[in-house]
GROMACS .gro file of C-alpha atoms in nm:
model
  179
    1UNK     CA    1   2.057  -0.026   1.141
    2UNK     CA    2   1.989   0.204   0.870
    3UNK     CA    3   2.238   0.428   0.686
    4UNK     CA    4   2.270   0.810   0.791
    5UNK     CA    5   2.105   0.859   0.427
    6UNK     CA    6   1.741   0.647   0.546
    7UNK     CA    7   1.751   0.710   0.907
    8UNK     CA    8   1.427   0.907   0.898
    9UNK     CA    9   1.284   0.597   0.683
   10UNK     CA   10   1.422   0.363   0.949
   11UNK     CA   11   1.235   0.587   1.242
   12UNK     CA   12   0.936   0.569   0.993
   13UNK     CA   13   0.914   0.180   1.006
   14UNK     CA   14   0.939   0.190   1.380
   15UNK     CA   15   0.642   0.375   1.390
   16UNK     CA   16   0.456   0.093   1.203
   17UNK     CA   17   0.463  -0.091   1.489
   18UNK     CA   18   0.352   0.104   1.811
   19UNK     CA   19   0.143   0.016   2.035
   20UNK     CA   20  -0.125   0.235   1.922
   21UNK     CA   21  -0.096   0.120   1.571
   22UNK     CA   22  -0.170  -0.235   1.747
   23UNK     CA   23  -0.429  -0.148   1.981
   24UNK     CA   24  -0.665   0.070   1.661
   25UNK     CA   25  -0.600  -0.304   1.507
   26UNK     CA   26  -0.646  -0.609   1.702
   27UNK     CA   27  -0.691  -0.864   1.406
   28UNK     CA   28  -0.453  -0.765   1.167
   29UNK     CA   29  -0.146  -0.531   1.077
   30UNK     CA   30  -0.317  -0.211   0.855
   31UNK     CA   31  -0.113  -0.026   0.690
   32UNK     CA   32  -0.119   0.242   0.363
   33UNK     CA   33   0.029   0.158   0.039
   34UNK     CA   34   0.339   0.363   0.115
   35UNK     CA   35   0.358   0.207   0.452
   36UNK     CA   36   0.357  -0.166   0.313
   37UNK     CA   37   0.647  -0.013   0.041
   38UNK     CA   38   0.850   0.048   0.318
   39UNK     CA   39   0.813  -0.212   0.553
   40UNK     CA   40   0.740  -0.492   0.332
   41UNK     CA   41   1.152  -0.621   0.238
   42UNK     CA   42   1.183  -0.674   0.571
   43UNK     CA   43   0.847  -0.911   0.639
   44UNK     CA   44   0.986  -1.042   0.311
   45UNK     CA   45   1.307  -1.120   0.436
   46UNK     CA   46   1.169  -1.256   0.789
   47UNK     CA   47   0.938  -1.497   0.594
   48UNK     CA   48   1.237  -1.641   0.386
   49UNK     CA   49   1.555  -1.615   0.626
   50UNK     CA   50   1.277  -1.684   0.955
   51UNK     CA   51   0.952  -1.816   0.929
   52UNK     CA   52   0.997  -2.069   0.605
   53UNK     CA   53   1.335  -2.206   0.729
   54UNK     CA   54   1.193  -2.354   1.029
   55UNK     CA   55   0.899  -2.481   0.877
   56UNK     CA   56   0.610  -2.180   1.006
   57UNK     CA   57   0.378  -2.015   0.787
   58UNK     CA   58   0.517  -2.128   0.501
   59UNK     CA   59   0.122  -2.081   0.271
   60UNK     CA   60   0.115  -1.731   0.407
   61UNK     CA   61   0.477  -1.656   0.337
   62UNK     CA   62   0.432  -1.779  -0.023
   63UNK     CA   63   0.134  -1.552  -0.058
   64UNK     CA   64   0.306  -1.288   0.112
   65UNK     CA   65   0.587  -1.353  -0.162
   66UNK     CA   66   0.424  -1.337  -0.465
   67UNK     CA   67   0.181  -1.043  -0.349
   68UNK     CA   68   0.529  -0.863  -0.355
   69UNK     CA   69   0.652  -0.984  -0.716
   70UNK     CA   70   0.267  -0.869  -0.832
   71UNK     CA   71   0.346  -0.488  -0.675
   72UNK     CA   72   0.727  -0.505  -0.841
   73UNK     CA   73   0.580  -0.648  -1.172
   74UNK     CA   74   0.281  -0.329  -1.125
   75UNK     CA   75   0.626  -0.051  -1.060
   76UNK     CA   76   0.805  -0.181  -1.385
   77UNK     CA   77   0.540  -0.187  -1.572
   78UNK     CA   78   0.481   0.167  -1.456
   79UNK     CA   79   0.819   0.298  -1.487
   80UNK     CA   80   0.826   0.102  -1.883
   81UNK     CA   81   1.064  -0.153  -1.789
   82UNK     CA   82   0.813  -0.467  -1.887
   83UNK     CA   83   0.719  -0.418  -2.301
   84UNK     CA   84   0.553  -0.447  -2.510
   85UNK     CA   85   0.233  -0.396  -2.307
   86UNK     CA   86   0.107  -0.765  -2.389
   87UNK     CA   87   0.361  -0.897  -2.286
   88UNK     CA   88   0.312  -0.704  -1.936
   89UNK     CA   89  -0.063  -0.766  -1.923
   90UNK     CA   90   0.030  -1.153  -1.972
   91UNK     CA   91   0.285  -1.167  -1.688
   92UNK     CA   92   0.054  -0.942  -1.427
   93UNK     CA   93  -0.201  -1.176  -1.515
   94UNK     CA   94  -0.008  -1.460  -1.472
   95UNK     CA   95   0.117  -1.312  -1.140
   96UNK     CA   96  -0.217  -1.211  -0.958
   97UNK     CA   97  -0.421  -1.580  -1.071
   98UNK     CA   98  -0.061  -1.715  -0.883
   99UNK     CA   99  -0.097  -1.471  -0.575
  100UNK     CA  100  -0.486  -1.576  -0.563
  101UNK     CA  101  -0.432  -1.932  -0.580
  102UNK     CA  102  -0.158  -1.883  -0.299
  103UNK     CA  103  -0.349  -1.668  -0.061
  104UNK     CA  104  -0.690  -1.890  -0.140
  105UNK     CA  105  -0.490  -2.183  -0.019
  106UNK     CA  106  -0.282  -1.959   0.332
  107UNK     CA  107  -0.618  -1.854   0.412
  108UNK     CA  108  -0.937  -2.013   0.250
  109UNK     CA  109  -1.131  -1.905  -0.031
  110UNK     CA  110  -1.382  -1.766   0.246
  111UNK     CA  111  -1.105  -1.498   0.293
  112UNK     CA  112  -1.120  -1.338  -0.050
  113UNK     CA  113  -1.272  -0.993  -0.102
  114UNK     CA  114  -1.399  -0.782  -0.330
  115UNK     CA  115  -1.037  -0.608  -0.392
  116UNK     CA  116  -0.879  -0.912  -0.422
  117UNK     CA  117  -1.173  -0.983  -0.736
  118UNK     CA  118  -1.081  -0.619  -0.900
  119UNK     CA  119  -0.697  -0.717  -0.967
  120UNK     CA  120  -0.804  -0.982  -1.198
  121UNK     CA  121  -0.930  -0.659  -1.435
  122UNK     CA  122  -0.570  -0.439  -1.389
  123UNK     CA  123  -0.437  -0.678  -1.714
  124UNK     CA  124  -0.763  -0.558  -1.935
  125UNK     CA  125  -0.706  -0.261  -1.810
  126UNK     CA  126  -0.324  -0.216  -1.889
  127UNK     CA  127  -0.430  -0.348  -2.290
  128UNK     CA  128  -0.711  -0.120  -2.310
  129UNK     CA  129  -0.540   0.187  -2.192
  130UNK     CA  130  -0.185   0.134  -2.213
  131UNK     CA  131  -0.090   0.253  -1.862
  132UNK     CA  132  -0.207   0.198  -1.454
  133UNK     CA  133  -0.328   0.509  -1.326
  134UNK     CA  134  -0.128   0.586  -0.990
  135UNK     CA  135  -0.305   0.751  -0.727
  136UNK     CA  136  -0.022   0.651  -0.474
  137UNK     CA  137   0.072   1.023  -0.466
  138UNK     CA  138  -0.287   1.155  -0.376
  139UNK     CA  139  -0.300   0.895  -0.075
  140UNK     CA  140  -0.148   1.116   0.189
  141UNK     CA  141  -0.324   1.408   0.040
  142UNK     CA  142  -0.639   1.211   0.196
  143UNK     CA  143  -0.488   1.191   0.541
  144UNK     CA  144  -0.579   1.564   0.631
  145UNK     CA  145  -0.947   1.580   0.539
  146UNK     CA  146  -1.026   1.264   0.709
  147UNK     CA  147  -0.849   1.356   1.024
  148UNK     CA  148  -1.039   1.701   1.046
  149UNK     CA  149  -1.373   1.489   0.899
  150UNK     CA  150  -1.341   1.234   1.221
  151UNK     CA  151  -1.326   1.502   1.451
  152UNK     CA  152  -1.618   1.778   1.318
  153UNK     CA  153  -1.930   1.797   1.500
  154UNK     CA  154  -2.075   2.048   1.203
  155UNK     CA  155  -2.359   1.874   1.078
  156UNK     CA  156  -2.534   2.159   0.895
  157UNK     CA  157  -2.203   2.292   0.667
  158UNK     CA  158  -2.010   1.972   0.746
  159UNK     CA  159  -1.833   2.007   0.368
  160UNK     CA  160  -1.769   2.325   0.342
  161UNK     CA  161  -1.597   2.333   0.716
  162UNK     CA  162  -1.378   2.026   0.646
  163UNK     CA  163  -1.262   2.206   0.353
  164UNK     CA  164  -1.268   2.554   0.482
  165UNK     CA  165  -0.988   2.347   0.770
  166UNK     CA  166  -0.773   2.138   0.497
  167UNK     CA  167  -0.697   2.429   0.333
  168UNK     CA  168  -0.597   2.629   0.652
  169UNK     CA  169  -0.362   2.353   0.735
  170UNK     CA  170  -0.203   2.305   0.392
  171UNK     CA  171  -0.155   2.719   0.385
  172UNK     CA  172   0.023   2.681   0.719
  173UNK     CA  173   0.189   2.379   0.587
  174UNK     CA  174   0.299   2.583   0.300
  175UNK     CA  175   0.397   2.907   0.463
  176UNK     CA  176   0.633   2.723   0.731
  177UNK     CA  177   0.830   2.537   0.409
  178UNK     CA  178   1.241   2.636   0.434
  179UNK     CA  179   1.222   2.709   0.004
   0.00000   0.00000   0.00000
């Protein structure tokens, strides 16, 4: 039960897991990056308290672990909390050859793809410009556009009426705020 404070974030997380979030899905769970932020303590805490204690899973969980200490490493490196910056781009590093190796052995190096490949550059990165640029803010930005873009059946203006629409909504967005 979450506190009166996070209800709406605990009605959030329920929503993670409907049944049309499972049927658009059939493999896997998909989620966005602020999606996985939310929900992914408590796969965390099922894989420890759950899944390792009686012996399941226990490759994926460790995978599933360190993928986690890799994202907290990436937020306090972002927020300045890890210095000086080699000393970050050493331990994120460190941290994604780990989370490879982990997932490579849950789920066979047949399972690796090209994203997985890319983190191994975030530590050259980090040294070379001194900071990760976030686009975790832009992401539901996206949401919008591709929504309206899925639906269009304007093949002759096709930009220019997706955009024309995203900006409708975000003026009606805007115009029902309580400021």
């Amino acid at each position: 039960v979450f506190p009166g404070y996070e209800r709406k974030k605990g009605l959030k997380v329920l929503e993670l897991f409907t049944d049309g979030r499972e049927d658009s899905s059939k493999s896997c769970w998909k989620s966005d990056a602020s999606e996985f932020f939310m929900v992914a303590p408590l796969i965390q805490y099922f894989c420890q308290t759950v899944m390792v204690s009686f012996g399941h899973l226990a490759a994926q969980c460790r995978s599933f672990e360190l993928v986690c200490k890799v994202i907290d490493l990436l937020q306090a490196i972002k927020r300045g909390r890890v210095s000086p910056v080699e000393r970050a781009a050493r331990l994120l590093n460190e941290g994604v050859v780990e989370h490879n190796t982990a997932y490579q052995t849950a789920y066979g190096a047949g399972s690796v793809k090209p994203k997985h490949h890319k983190a191994f550059h975030l530590w050259k990165q980090l040294l070379r410009d001194g900071f990760f640029p976030d686009s975790l803010p832009l992401e539901r930005d996206h949401k919008v556009p591709k929504r309206i873009g899925t639906t269009m059946e304007n093949k002759v203006c096709w930009e220019k009426s997706v955009i024309i629409r995203d900006l409708a909504s975000q003026f009606n967005e805007q115009r029902n705020l309580d400021v």
